[in-house]
mmCIF file of C-alpha atoms in Angstrom:
data_model
loop_
_atom_site.group_PDB
_atom_site.id
_atom_site.type_symbol
_atom_site.label_atom_id
_atom_site.label_comp_id
_atom_site.label_asym_id
_atom_site.label_seq_id
_atom_site.Cartn_x
_atom_site.Cartn_y
_atom_site.Cartn_z
ATOM 1 C CA MET A 1 260.217 -169.485 -38.859
ATOM 2 C CA PRO A 2 256.763 -168.993 -40.382
ATOM 3 C CA GLU A 3 254.015 -166.991 -38.753
ATOM 4 C CA VAL A 4 251.855 -169.413 -36.731
ATOM 5 C CA LEU A 5 248.232 -168.558 -35.967
ATOM 6 C CA ALA A 6 246.034 -170.632 -33.669
ATOM 7 C CA ILE A 7 242.617 -171.318 -35.185
ATOM 8 C CA ASP A 8 239.578 -173.246 -34.008
ATOM 9 C CA ARG A 9 239.275 -176.489 -35.957
ATOM 10 C CA ASN A 10 235.468 -176.577 -35.950
ATOM 11 C CA GLN A 11 234.561 -172.881 -35.964
ATOM 12 C CA PRO A 12 237.385 -171.004 -37.700
ATOM 13 C CA ASP A 13 237.464 -167.264 -37.149
ATOM 14 C CA PRO A 14 236.352 -165.545 -40.383
ATOM 15 C CA ALA A 15 238.988 -162.862 -39.837
ATOM 16 C CA LEU A 16 241.740 -165.497 -39.775
ATOM 17 C CA ILE A 17 240.302 -167.138 -42.873
ATOM 18 C CA ALA A 18 240.261 -163.776 -44.653
ATOM 19 C CA TYR A 19 243.881 -163.171 -43.642
ATOM 20 C CA CYS A 20 244.869 -166.601 -44.944
ATOM 21 C CA VAL A 21 243.147 -165.879 -48.262
ATOM 22 C CA TYR A 22 244.969 -162.548 -48.471
ATOM 23 C CA ARG A 23 248.282 -164.344 -48.016
ATOM 24 C CA LEU A 24 247.396 -166.959 -50.622
ATOM 25 C CA LYS A 25 246.326 -164.372 -53.178
ATOM 26 C CA ARG A 26 249.603 -162.533 -52.810
ATOM 27 C CA GLY A 27 251.495 -165.731 -53.577
ATOM 28 C CA ASP A 28 252.446 -167.076 -50.147
ATOM 29 C CA VAL A 29 252.670 -170.758 -49.226
ATOM 30 C CA VAL A 30 250.426 -171.634 -46.273
ATOM 31 C CA GLY A 31 250.421 -174.749 -44.105
ATOM 32 C CA MET A 32 246.976 -175.749 -42.869
ATOM 33 C CA PRO A 33 245.048 -178.746 -41.556
ATOM 34 C CA THR A 34 243.034 -180.846 -43.988
ATOM 35 C CA ASP A 35 240.835 -183.922 -43.575
ATOM 36 C CA THR A 36 243.961 -185.975 -42.982
ATOM 37 C CA PHE A 37 247.463 -184.544 -42.466
ATOM 38 C CA TYR A 38 248.584 -180.922 -42.634
ATOM 39 C CA GLY A 39 248.860 -179.697 -46.216
ATOM 40 C CA LEU A 40 250.489 -176.926 -48.234
ATOM 41 C CA ALA A 41 248.094 -174.476 -49.846
ATOM 42 C CA VAL A 42 248.824 -172.020 -52.641
ATOM 43 C CA ASP A 43 246.801 -170.299 -55.334
ATOM 44 C CA PRO A 44 247.080 -172.824 -58.204
ATOM 45 C CA VAL A 45 247.032 -170.170 -60.925
ATOM 46 C CA ASN A 46 250.003 -168.379 -59.357
ATOM 47 C CA LEU A 47 252.779 -170.238 -61.133
ATOM 48 C CA ARG A 48 255.498 -168.789 -58.915
ATOM 49 C CA ALA A 49 253.702 -170.069 -55.823
ATOM 50 C CA VAL A 50 253.129 -173.470 -57.430
ATOM 51 C CA GLN A 51 256.822 -173.706 -58.297
ATOM 52 C CA GLN A 52 257.657 -172.882 -54.683
ATOM 53 C CA VAL A 53 255.664 -175.897 -53.518
ATOM 54 C CA TYR A 54 257.634 -178.192 -55.820
ATOM 55 C CA GLU A 55 260.917 -176.697 -54.634
ATOM 56 C CA ILE A 56 259.966 -176.753 -50.940
ATOM 57 C CA LYS A 57 258.969 -180.406 -51.001
ATOM 58 C CA GLY A 58 261.595 -181.609 -53.439
ATOM 59 C CA ARG A 59 258.661 -182.984 -55.423
ATOM 60 C CA ALA A 60 259.227 -184.460 -58.875
ATOM 61 C CA SER A 61 258.074 -182.076 -61.586
ATOM 62 C CA SER A 62 256.210 -184.951 -63.256
ATOM 63 C CA LYS A 63 253.829 -185.341 -60.291
ATOM 64 C CA PRO A 64 250.725 -183.114 -60.426
ATOM 65 C CA LEU A 65 249.384 -181.327 -57.362
ATOM 66 C CA SER A 66 245.998 -182.229 -55.902
ATOM 67 C CA LEU A 67 243.411 -179.493 -55.430
ATOM 68 C CA LEU A 68 240.754 -178.783 -52.828
ATOM 69 C CA ILE A 69 237.562 -177.470 -54.425
ATOM 70 C CA GLY A 70 234.343 -175.962 -53.118
ATOM 71 C CA SER A 71 231.602 -177.760 -55.025
ATOM 72 C CA VAL A 72 230.770 -180.290 -57.694
ATOM 73 C CA GLY A 73 229.871 -177.359 -59.926
ATOM 74 C CA GLN A 74 233.393 -176.039 -59.543
ATOM 75 C CA ALA A 75 234.724 -179.466 -60.481
ATOM 76 C CA VAL A 76 232.676 -179.382 -63.674
ATOM 77 C CA SER A 77 234.070 -175.968 -64.595
ATOM 78 C CA LEU A 78 237.695 -177.065 -64.078
ATOM 79 C CA THR A 79 237.545 -180.427 -65.823
ATOM 80 C CA ARG A 80 236.203 -182.158 -68.928
ATOM 81 C CA ASP A 81 234.488 -185.415 -69.841
ATOM 82 C CA LEU A 82 233.465 -186.322 -66.297
ATOM 83 C CA PRO A 83 232.055 -189.879 -66.234
ATOM 84 C CA PRO A 84 228.856 -190.833 -64.387
ATOM 85 C CA MET A 85 230.999 -192.634 -61.794
ATOM 86 C CA PHE A 86 232.472 -189.294 -60.778
ATOM 87 C CA PHE A 87 229.081 -187.949 -59.751
ATOM 88 C CA ALA A 88 228.149 -191.160 -57.945
ATOM 89 C CA LEU A 89 231.348 -191.076 -55.879
ATOM 90 C CA ALA A 90 231.057 -187.346 -55.217
ATOM 91 C CA GLU A 91 227.490 -187.736 -53.977
ATOM 92 C CA ARG A 92 228.456 -190.571 -51.640
ATOM 93 C CA PHE A 93 231.802 -189.431 -50.240
ATOM 94 C CA TRP A 94 232.121 -185.655 -50.613
ATOM 95 C CA PRO A 95 232.834 -183.639 -48.585
ATOM 96 C CA GLY A 96 235.503 -185.991 -47.320
ATOM 97 C CA PRO A 97 238.908 -187.610 -47.883
ATOM 98 C CA LEU A 98 238.282 -189.052 -51.352
ATOM 99 C CA THR A 99 240.501 -187.714 -54.138
ATOM 100 C CA LEU A 100 239.314 -188.231 -57.714
ATOM 101 C CA ILE A 101 241.682 -188.041 -60.684
ATOM 102 C CA VAL A 102 239.881 -186.751 -63.775
ATOM 103 C CA ASN A 103 240.665 -185.018 -67.061
ATOM 104 C CA ALA A 104 241.711 -181.399 -66.557
ATOM 105 C CA GLY A 105 240.008 -178.576 -68.371
ATOM 106 C CA SER A 106 241.827 -175.884 -70.308
ATOM 107 C CA GLY A 107 241.480 -173.369 -67.472
ATOM 108 C CA LEU A 108 244.033 -175.091 -65.240
ATOM 109 C CA PRO A 109 247.722 -174.250 -65.679
ATOM 110 C CA LEU A 110 249.831 -177.054 -67.133
ATOM 111 C CA ARG A 111 252.233 -176.670 -64.192
ATOM 112 C CA VAL A 112 249.526 -177.763 -61.763
ATOM 113 C CA THR A 113 248.722 -180.831 -63.848
ATOM 114 C CA ALA A 114 252.428 -181.521 -64.487
ATOM 115 C CA ASN A 115 251.543 -181.680 -68.198
ATOM 116 C CA THR A 116 249.610 -184.919 -67.631
ATOM 117 C CA GLY A 117 246.235 -183.544 -68.712
ATOM 118 C CA HIS A 118 244.785 -184.840 -65.440
ATOM 119 C CA VAL A 119 243.924 -183.249 -62.112
ATOM 120 C CA ALA A 120 243.255 -184.720 -58.659
ATOM 121 C CA ILE A 121 240.436 -183.008 -56.784
ATOM 122 C CA ARG A 122 238.321 -183.343 -53.664
ATOM 123 C CA ILE A 123 235.881 -181.334 -51.569
ATOM 124 C CA PRO A 124 237.246 -181.253 -48.017
ATOM 125 C CA ALA A 125 235.119 -181.895 -44.958
ATOM 126 C CA ALA A 126 237.577 -180.065 -42.668
ATOM 127 C CA PRO A 127 235.927 -176.717 -41.772
ATOM 128 C CA ILE A 128 239.149 -174.709 -42.084
ATOM 129 C CA SER A 129 240.004 -175.975 -45.558
ATOM 130 C CA ARG A 130 236.423 -175.552 -46.715
ATOM 131 C CA ALA A 131 236.247 -172.016 -45.365
ATOM 132 C CA VAL A 132 239.459 -171.052 -47.166
ATOM 133 C CA VAL A 133 238.284 -172.545 -50.478
ATOM 134 C CA GLU A 134 234.912 -170.812 -50.183
ATOM 135 C CA ALA A 135 236.528 -167.473 -49.320
ATOM 136 C CA MET A 136 238.986 -167.845 -52.220
ATOM 137 C CA ASP A 137 236.090 -168.759 -54.520
ATOM 138 C CA PHE A 138 238.675 -170.916 -56.256
ATOM 139 C CA PRO A 139 240.583 -174.136 -55.501
ATOM 140 C CA ILE A 140 243.766 -174.345 -53.455
ATOM 141 C CA THR A 141 246.527 -176.933 -53.580
ATOM 142 C CA ALA A 142 246.485 -179.701 -51.003
ATOM 143 C CA THR A 143 249.782 -181.576 -51.147
ATOM 144 C CA ALA A 144 251.170 -182.897 -47.847
ATOM 145 C CA ALA A 145 253.147 -180.366 -45.802
ATOM 146 C CA SER A 146 256.237 -182.549 -45.571
ATOM 147 C CA LEU A 147 259.567 -182.990 -47.288
ATOM 148 C CA LEU A 148 260.247 -185.815 -49.707
ATOM 149 C CA GLY A 149 261.146 -188.910 -47.703
ATOM 150 C CA HIS A 150 259.985 -187.453 -44.377
ATOM 151 C CA PRO A 151 256.879 -188.412 -42.369
ATOM 152 C CA GLU A 152 253.638 -186.532 -42.874
ATOM 153 C CA CYS A 153 252.927 -183.772 -40.362
ATOM 154 C CA ILE A 154 250.089 -184.177 -37.882
ATOM 155 C CA THR A 155 250.692 -180.916 -35.973
ATOM 156 C CA ALA A 156 251.622 -177.352 -36.845
ATOM 157 C CA SER A 157 254.842 -177.665 -34.853
ATOM 158 C CA GLU A 158 255.896 -180.609 -37.029
ATOM 159 C CA VAL A 159 255.242 -178.482 -40.118
ATOM 160 C CA CYS A 160 257.475 -175.770 -38.685
ATOM 161 C CA ASP A 161 260.182 -178.273 -37.753
ATOM 162 C CA GLN A 162 260.281 -179.749 -41.260
ATOM 163 C CA LEU A 163 259.711 -176.706 -43.427
ATOM 164 C CA GLY A 164 260.776 -173.770 -41.263
ATOM 165 C CA GLU A 165 261.431 -170.613 -43.248
ATOM 166 C CA ARG A 166 260.435 -172.274 -46.514
ATOM 167 C CA ILE A 167 256.795 -171.310 -45.884
ATOM 168 C CA SER A 168 255.221 -168.062 -44.701
ATOM 169 C CA LEU A 169 252.208 -169.003 -42.575
ATOM 170 C CA VAL A 170 250.846 -171.995 -40.663
ATOM 171 C CA LEU A 171 247.309 -172.280 -39.326
ATOM 172 C CA ASP A 172 247.538 -174.237 -36.071
ATOM 173 C CA ALA A 173 244.393 -176.242 -35.322
ATOM 174 C CA GLY A 174 245.992 -178.839 -33.084
ATOM 175 C CA SER A 175 246.582 -182.461 -33.991
ATOM 176 C CA ALA A 176 245.312 -183.858 -37.300
ATOM 177 C CA PRO A 177 241.948 -185.650 -36.967
ATOM 178 C CA ARG A 178 243.088 -188.622 -39.073
ATOM 179 C CA ARG A 179 246.400 -190.394 -39.548
ATOM 180 C CA GLU A 180 245.659 -191.702 -43.036
ATOM 181 C CA PHE A 181 245.939 -190.275 -46.528
ATOM 182 C CA SER A 182 242.889 -189.620 -48.629
ATOM 183 C CA THR A 183 241.771 -192.507 -50.806
ATOM 184 C CA ILE A 184 242.597 -191.894 -54.480
ATOM 185 C CA VAL A 185 240.500 -193.142 -57.400
ATOM 186 C CA ASP A 186 241.604 -192.593 -60.999
ATOM 187 C CA LEU A 187 238.717 -191.954 -63.398
ATOM 188 C CA SER A 188 240.786 -190.354 -66.146
ATOM 189 C CA GLY A 189 240.931 -193.365 -68.474
ATOM 190 C CA SER A 190 238.456 -194.661 -71.016
ATOM 191 C CA PRO A 191 234.732 -194.388 -70.184
ATOM 192 C CA GLY A 192 233.804 -196.957 -67.546
ATOM 193 C CA GLU A 193 237.391 -197.546 -66.450
ATOM 194 C CA TRP A 194 238.520 -196.883 -62.877
ATOM 195 C CA ASN A 195 241.437 -197.682 -60.639
ATOM 196 C CA ILE A 196 241.833 -197.295 -56.885
ATOM 197 C CA GLN A 197 245.347 -195.885 -56.806
ATOM 198 C CA ARG A 198 245.600 -195.632 -53.037
ATOM 199 C CA ALA A 199 243.429 -196.973 -50.247
ATOM 200 C CA GLY A 200 243.266 -194.591 -47.328
ATOM 201 C CA ALA A 201 240.792 -192.895 -45.050
ATOM 202 C CA ILE A 202 237.847 -194.277 -47.058
ATOM 203 C CA PRO A 203 238.035 -198.092 -47.327
ATOM 204 C CA ALA A 204 238.557 -199.383 -50.856
ATOM 205 C CA GLY A 205 235.629 -201.751 -50.440
ATOM 206 C CA GLU A 206 233.197 -198.887 -49.864
ATOM 207 C CA VAL A 207 234.463 -197.153 -52.981
ATOM 208 C CA ALA A 208 234.248 -200.324 -55.045
ATOM 209 C CA GLU A 209 230.617 -200.828 -54.007
ATOM 210 C CA ILE A 210 229.706 -197.547 -55.669
ATOM 211 C CA LEU A 211 231.839 -198.190 -58.732
ATOM 212 C CA TRP A 212 230.384 -201.663 -59.315
ATOM 213 C CA ALA A 213 226.786 -200.530 -58.764
#
């Protein structure tokens, strides 16, 4: 079974965050709470760790991994051709459970983008996820900590039950604060085009209000 460490959801211990970052930088797969369900975090430029996530989840190789980032400035550095709608949505809903699909920059490994040329990103509101991203000074992956075809995990014990020895560390912050996925908006098409791919924690109507403004 993975190492399980209890951590305060609202005021995470900096020492535990530093330990988590150490494990990520050495290539480990870490389960941690996000704004919604528990997720799997790895260093996205460590291709071995990224491949582990695909293998652990049984995830199709054609599906890119979403990333948690630390700032809009970091988004700019990792992407290209961001439309004005991106900044409007980011200002209104970030930090929070809104995932934006945009064109990936050349600095991201093709394995993370699944050779699509696109990347899904968000700034998390969850203090633990934010603290890890800030301490890494680089994004982390944020795919759900669950197996293909299985329910999403809302507790650390569910992560352990599903994934067991497949992962190395789980940060246990109690039950997930939300029981919905992040809302996903695709902005990667032609200028001015957008598509709400998945309604979730942020109502589609609130997103559309910004996009139609």
